[in-house]
Amino acid sequence: MIRIEHEQRTVRRMIEIYCQHKHGNRGREGTDTLCGECQELLDYAMLRLSHCKYGEDKPACVNCPIHCYKPDKRREIAQVMRHSGPWMLFYSPIMTVRHLCRR
């Protein structure tokens, strides 16, 4: 699987975990059970990732010299990642290890 697809899967999973914990949406991985706010953030993140100018050489967003997210969306995704990051070890341990190795 290519780099951008890995990033998209990871962001999707983090938003699903966040939505489940913060908004009470209960669904299994990969299902369309996000609330409107989280679905909007996911759609925005997928769009930004699909248009990343670095492509397969994409650095982790935190290390990227270009911030392609609008400031409000950047704050939202940072909040999601802060919350979901530790939970990823429990929900998706293999995905977490792969993500940490690619950073």
XYZ file of N, CA and C in Angstrom:
309
model
N 0.846 -1.183 0.000
C 0.000 0.000 0.000
C 0.887 1.241 0.000
N 0.481 2.268 -0.693
C 1.311 3.458 -0.798
C 1.153 4.365 0.418
N 2.108 5.231 0.572
C 2.210 6.100 1.755
C 0.923 6.886 2.048
N 0.390 7.537 1.034
C -0.809 8.364 1.241
C -1.984 7.492 1.700
N -2.132 6.301 1.143
C -3.216 5.418 1.561
C -3.062 4.999 3.021
N -1.836 4.749 3.451
C -1.595 4.435 4.866
C -2.003 5.616 5.741
N -1.612 6.801 5.329
C -1.963 8.004 6.101
C -3.480 8.164 6.170
N -4.148 7.943 5.061
C -5.603 8.091 5.036
C -6.279 7.073 5.956
N -5.823 5.834 5.929
C -6.396 4.814 6.812
C -6.173 5.173 8.281
N -4.980 5.674 8.593
C -4.656 6.026 9.969
C -5.518 7.192 10.452
N -5.635 8.232 9.645
C -6.455 9.390 10.020
C -7.914 8.975 10.170
N -8.398 8.157 9.242
C -9.781 7.676 9.328
C -10.010 6.948 10.658
N -9.101 6.068 11.017
C -9.248 5.291 12.259
C -9.206 6.200 13.478
N -8.324 7.189 13.458
C -8.235 8.111 14.596
C -9.521 8.918 14.756
N -10.095 9.357 13.651
C -11.346 10.115 13.720
C -12.483 9.218 14.188
N -12.500 7.963 13.756
C -13.525 7.029 14.221
C -13.440 6.832 15.736
N -12.241 6.664 16.249
C -12.052 6.490 17.696
C -12.514 7.745 18.440
N -12.104 8.899 17.943
C -12.475 10.168 18.572
C -13.994 10.330 18.595
N -14.633 10.068 17.468
C -16.083 10.232 17.375
C -16.798 9.264 18.316
N -16.290 8.063 18.390
C -16.890 7.073 19.296
C -16.787 7.536 20.743
N -15.628 8.021 21.134
C -15.416 8.418 22.530
C -16.091 9.740 22.873
N -16.008 10.709 21.983
C -16.506 12.054 22.305
C -17.968 12.282 21.934
N -18.424 11.618 20.893
C -19.776 11.870 20.409
C -20.700 10.661 20.543
N -20.161 9.573 21.075
C -20.981 8.408 21.358
C -21.378 7.561 20.166
N -20.777 7.802 19.033
C -21.103 6.993 17.854
C -20.430 5.641 17.975
N -21.223 4.595 17.880
C -20.717 3.237 18.044
C -20.800 2.506 16.710
N -19.677 2.276 16.140
C -19.648 1.528 14.890
C -18.337 0.783 14.806
N -18.268 -0.107 13.881
C -17.031 -0.843 13.690
C -16.136 -0.095 12.719
N -14.860 -0.408 12.770
C -13.888 0.216 11.890
C -14.359 0.135 10.439
N -14.275 1.264 9.745
C -14.617 1.288 8.338
C -16.085 1.504 8.028
N -16.922 1.649 9.052
C -18.341 1.869 8.787
C -18.624 3.356 8.786
N -19.702 3.733 8.149
C -20.073 5.145 8.047
C -20.945 5.546 9.223
N -20.360 5.611 10.401
C -21.145 5.955 11.583
C -20.622 7.212 12.263
N -19.961 8.069 11.533
C -19.447 9.296 12.120
C -20.552 10.338 12.213
N -20.438 11.211 13.192
C -21.362 12.339 13.267
C -21.015 13.312 12.133
N -21.867 14.270 11.909
C -21.652 15.225 10.821
C -20.345 15.986 10.942
N -20.022 16.426 12.142
C -18.799 17.196 12.382
C -17.553 16.361 12.077
N -17.540 15.129 12.551
C -16.386 14.260 12.317
C -16.298 13.829 10.860
N -17.445 13.608 10.222
C -17.447 13.250 8.794
C -16.888 14.406 7.965
N -17.243 15.621 8.331
C -16.723 16.803 7.635
C -15.200 16.892 7.786
N -14.709 16.660 8.985
C -13.267 16.686 9.221
C -12.573 15.572 8.442
N -13.159 14.387 8.423
C -12.592 13.271 7.677
C -12.544 13.586 6.182
N -13.625 14.112 5.641
C -13.654 14.465 4.218
C -12.569 15.490 3.897
N -12.414 16.475 4.769
C -11.397 17.504 4.575
C -9.995 16.901 4.625
N -9.747 16.044 5.591
C -8.427 15.415 5.731
C -8.107 14.534 4.526
N -9.094 13.776 4.050
C -8.873 12.912 2.882
C -8.557 13.742 1.647
N -9.242 14.866 1.484
C -8.990 15.753 0.355
C -7.575 16.320 0.425
N -7.193 16.784 1.604
C -5.854 17.374 1.754
C -4.771 16.322 1.513
N -4.954 15.125 2.036
C -3.967 14.060 1.829
C -3.878 13.661 0.361
N -5.006 13.612 -0.314
C -4.989 13.203 -1.721
C -4.321 14.247 -2.614
N -4.221 15.483 -2.140
C -3.574 16.542 -2.908
C -2.201 16.925 -2.356
N -1.625 16.099 -1.506
C -0.326 16.418 -0.911
C 0.735 16.530 -2.009
N 1.436 17.641 -2.020
C 2.428 17.867 -3.079
C 3.644 16.951 -2.949
N 3.844 16.347 -1.780
C 5.010 15.482 -1.580
C 4.763 14.045 -2.042
N 3.510 13.676 -2.206
C 3.193 12.335 -2.684
C 3.798 11.256 -1.806
N 4.514 10.338 -2.416
C 5.091 9.210 -1.685
C 6.259 9.619 -0.779
N 6.771 10.820 -0.945
C 7.846 11.321 -0.088
C 7.295 12.168 1.055
N 5.999 12.044 1.286
C 5.316 12.845 2.294
C 5.894 12.619 3.687
N 6.286 13.708 4.345
C 6.703 13.577 5.752
C 5.455 13.520 6.643
N 5.647 13.174 7.887
C 4.532 13.251 8.837
C 4.075 14.706 8.888
N 2.797 14.916 9.015
C 2.249 16.281 8.976
C 2.931 17.200 9.997
N 3.242 16.656 11.155
C 3.860 17.463 12.195
C 5.256 17.953 11.770
N 5.912 17.219 10.867
C 7.249 17.588 10.398
C 7.243 18.271 9.039
N 6.083 18.504 8.481
C 5.964 19.062 7.139
C 6.223 20.569 7.152
N 7.016 21.060 6.194
C 7.269 22.504 6.136
C 6.066 23.298 5.629
N 5.129 22.626 4.966
C 3.930 23.274 4.440
C 2.733 22.767 5.232
N 1.951 23.685 5.770
C 0.751 23.273 6.499
C -0.435 23.497 5.582
N -0.958 22.404 5.033
C -2.018 22.511 4.033
C -3.415 22.580 4.649
N -3.521 22.404 5.958
C -4.822 22.519 6.613
C -5.068 23.978 6.987
N -6.322 24.399 6.879
C -6.698 25.712 7.387
C -6.487 25.701 8.894
N -6.204 26.847 9.517
C -5.906 26.866 10.963
C -6.974 26.206 11.834
N -8.264 26.415 11.537
C -9.300 25.807 12.374
C -9.328 24.285 12.206
N -9.141 23.800 10.987
C -9.102 22.348 10.748
C -7.840 21.736 11.344
N -6.765 22.487 11.322
C -5.517 22.014 11.922
C -5.688 21.812 13.426
N -6.377 22.737 14.073
C -6.658 22.602 15.510
C -7.549 21.390 15.772
N -8.557 21.205 14.922
C -9.471 20.072 15.100
C -8.733 18.741 14.964
N -7.912 18.601 13.925
C -7.222 17.330 13.708
C -6.179 17.098 14.795
N -5.573 18.156 15.292
C -4.610 18.017 16.400
C -5.327 17.506 17.649
N -6.526 18.009 17.905
C -7.321 17.553 19.054
C -7.685 16.078 18.894
N -8.077 15.688 17.700
C -8.408 14.291 17.420
C -7.186 13.413 17.670
N -6.039 13.816 17.153
C -4.822 13.013 17.282
C -4.344 12.920 18.730
N -4.466 14.012 19.470
C -4.090 13.982 20.887
C -4.941 12.982 21.662
N -6.223 12.969 21.355
C -7.120 12.038 22.048
C -6.930 10.600 21.566
N -6.919 10.411 20.259
C -6.936 9.063 19.687
C -5.584 8.378 19.671
N -4.511 9.142 19.654
C -3.176 8.552 19.568
C -2.932 7.435 20.573
N -3.112 7.691 21.862
C -2.903 6.624 22.847
C -3.873 5.447 22.677
N -5.096 5.723 22.258
C -6.085 4.668 22.081
C -5.777 3.788 20.875
N -5.020 4.304 19.935
C -4.681 3.520 18.740
C -3.947 2.235 19.114
N -3.172 2.278 20.184
C -2.464 1.067 20.607
C -3.425 -0.056 20.975
N -4.586 0.296 21.498
C -5.578 -0.702 21.890
C -6.476 -1.122 20.727
N -6.881 -0.147 19.911
C -7.814 -0.426 18.826
C -7.139 -0.963 17.564
N -5.976 -0.447 17.240
C -5.282 -0.830 16.003
C -3.777 -0.870 16.244
N -3.290 -1.847 17.010
C -1.867 -1.866 17.383
C -0.912 -1.988 16.190
N -1.249 -2.796 15.198
C -0.352 -2.951 14.054
C -0.278 -1.650 13.259
N -1.423 -1.019 13.038
C -1.449 0.258 12.331
C -0.632 1.301 13.081
N -0.713 1.285 14.402
C 0.019 2.238 15.224
C 1.523 2.057 15.076
N 1.980 0.830 15.159
C 3.416 0.561 15.036
C 3.916 0.971 13.650
N 3.159 0.643 12.616
C 3.555 1.037 11.250
C 3.631 2.538 11.130
N 2.657 3.226 11.695
C 2.632 4.691 11.628
C 3.856 5.285 12.348
N 4.155 4.772 13.507
C 5.296 5.288 14.272
C 6.621 5.010 13.567
N 6.723 3.906 12.882
C 7.953 3.568 12.143
C 8.145 4.473 10.940
N 7.060 4.979 10.358
C 7.154 5.831 9.162
C 7.429 7.277 9.495
N 7.266 7.668 10.720
C 7.450 9.064 11.102
C 8.882 9.399 10.911
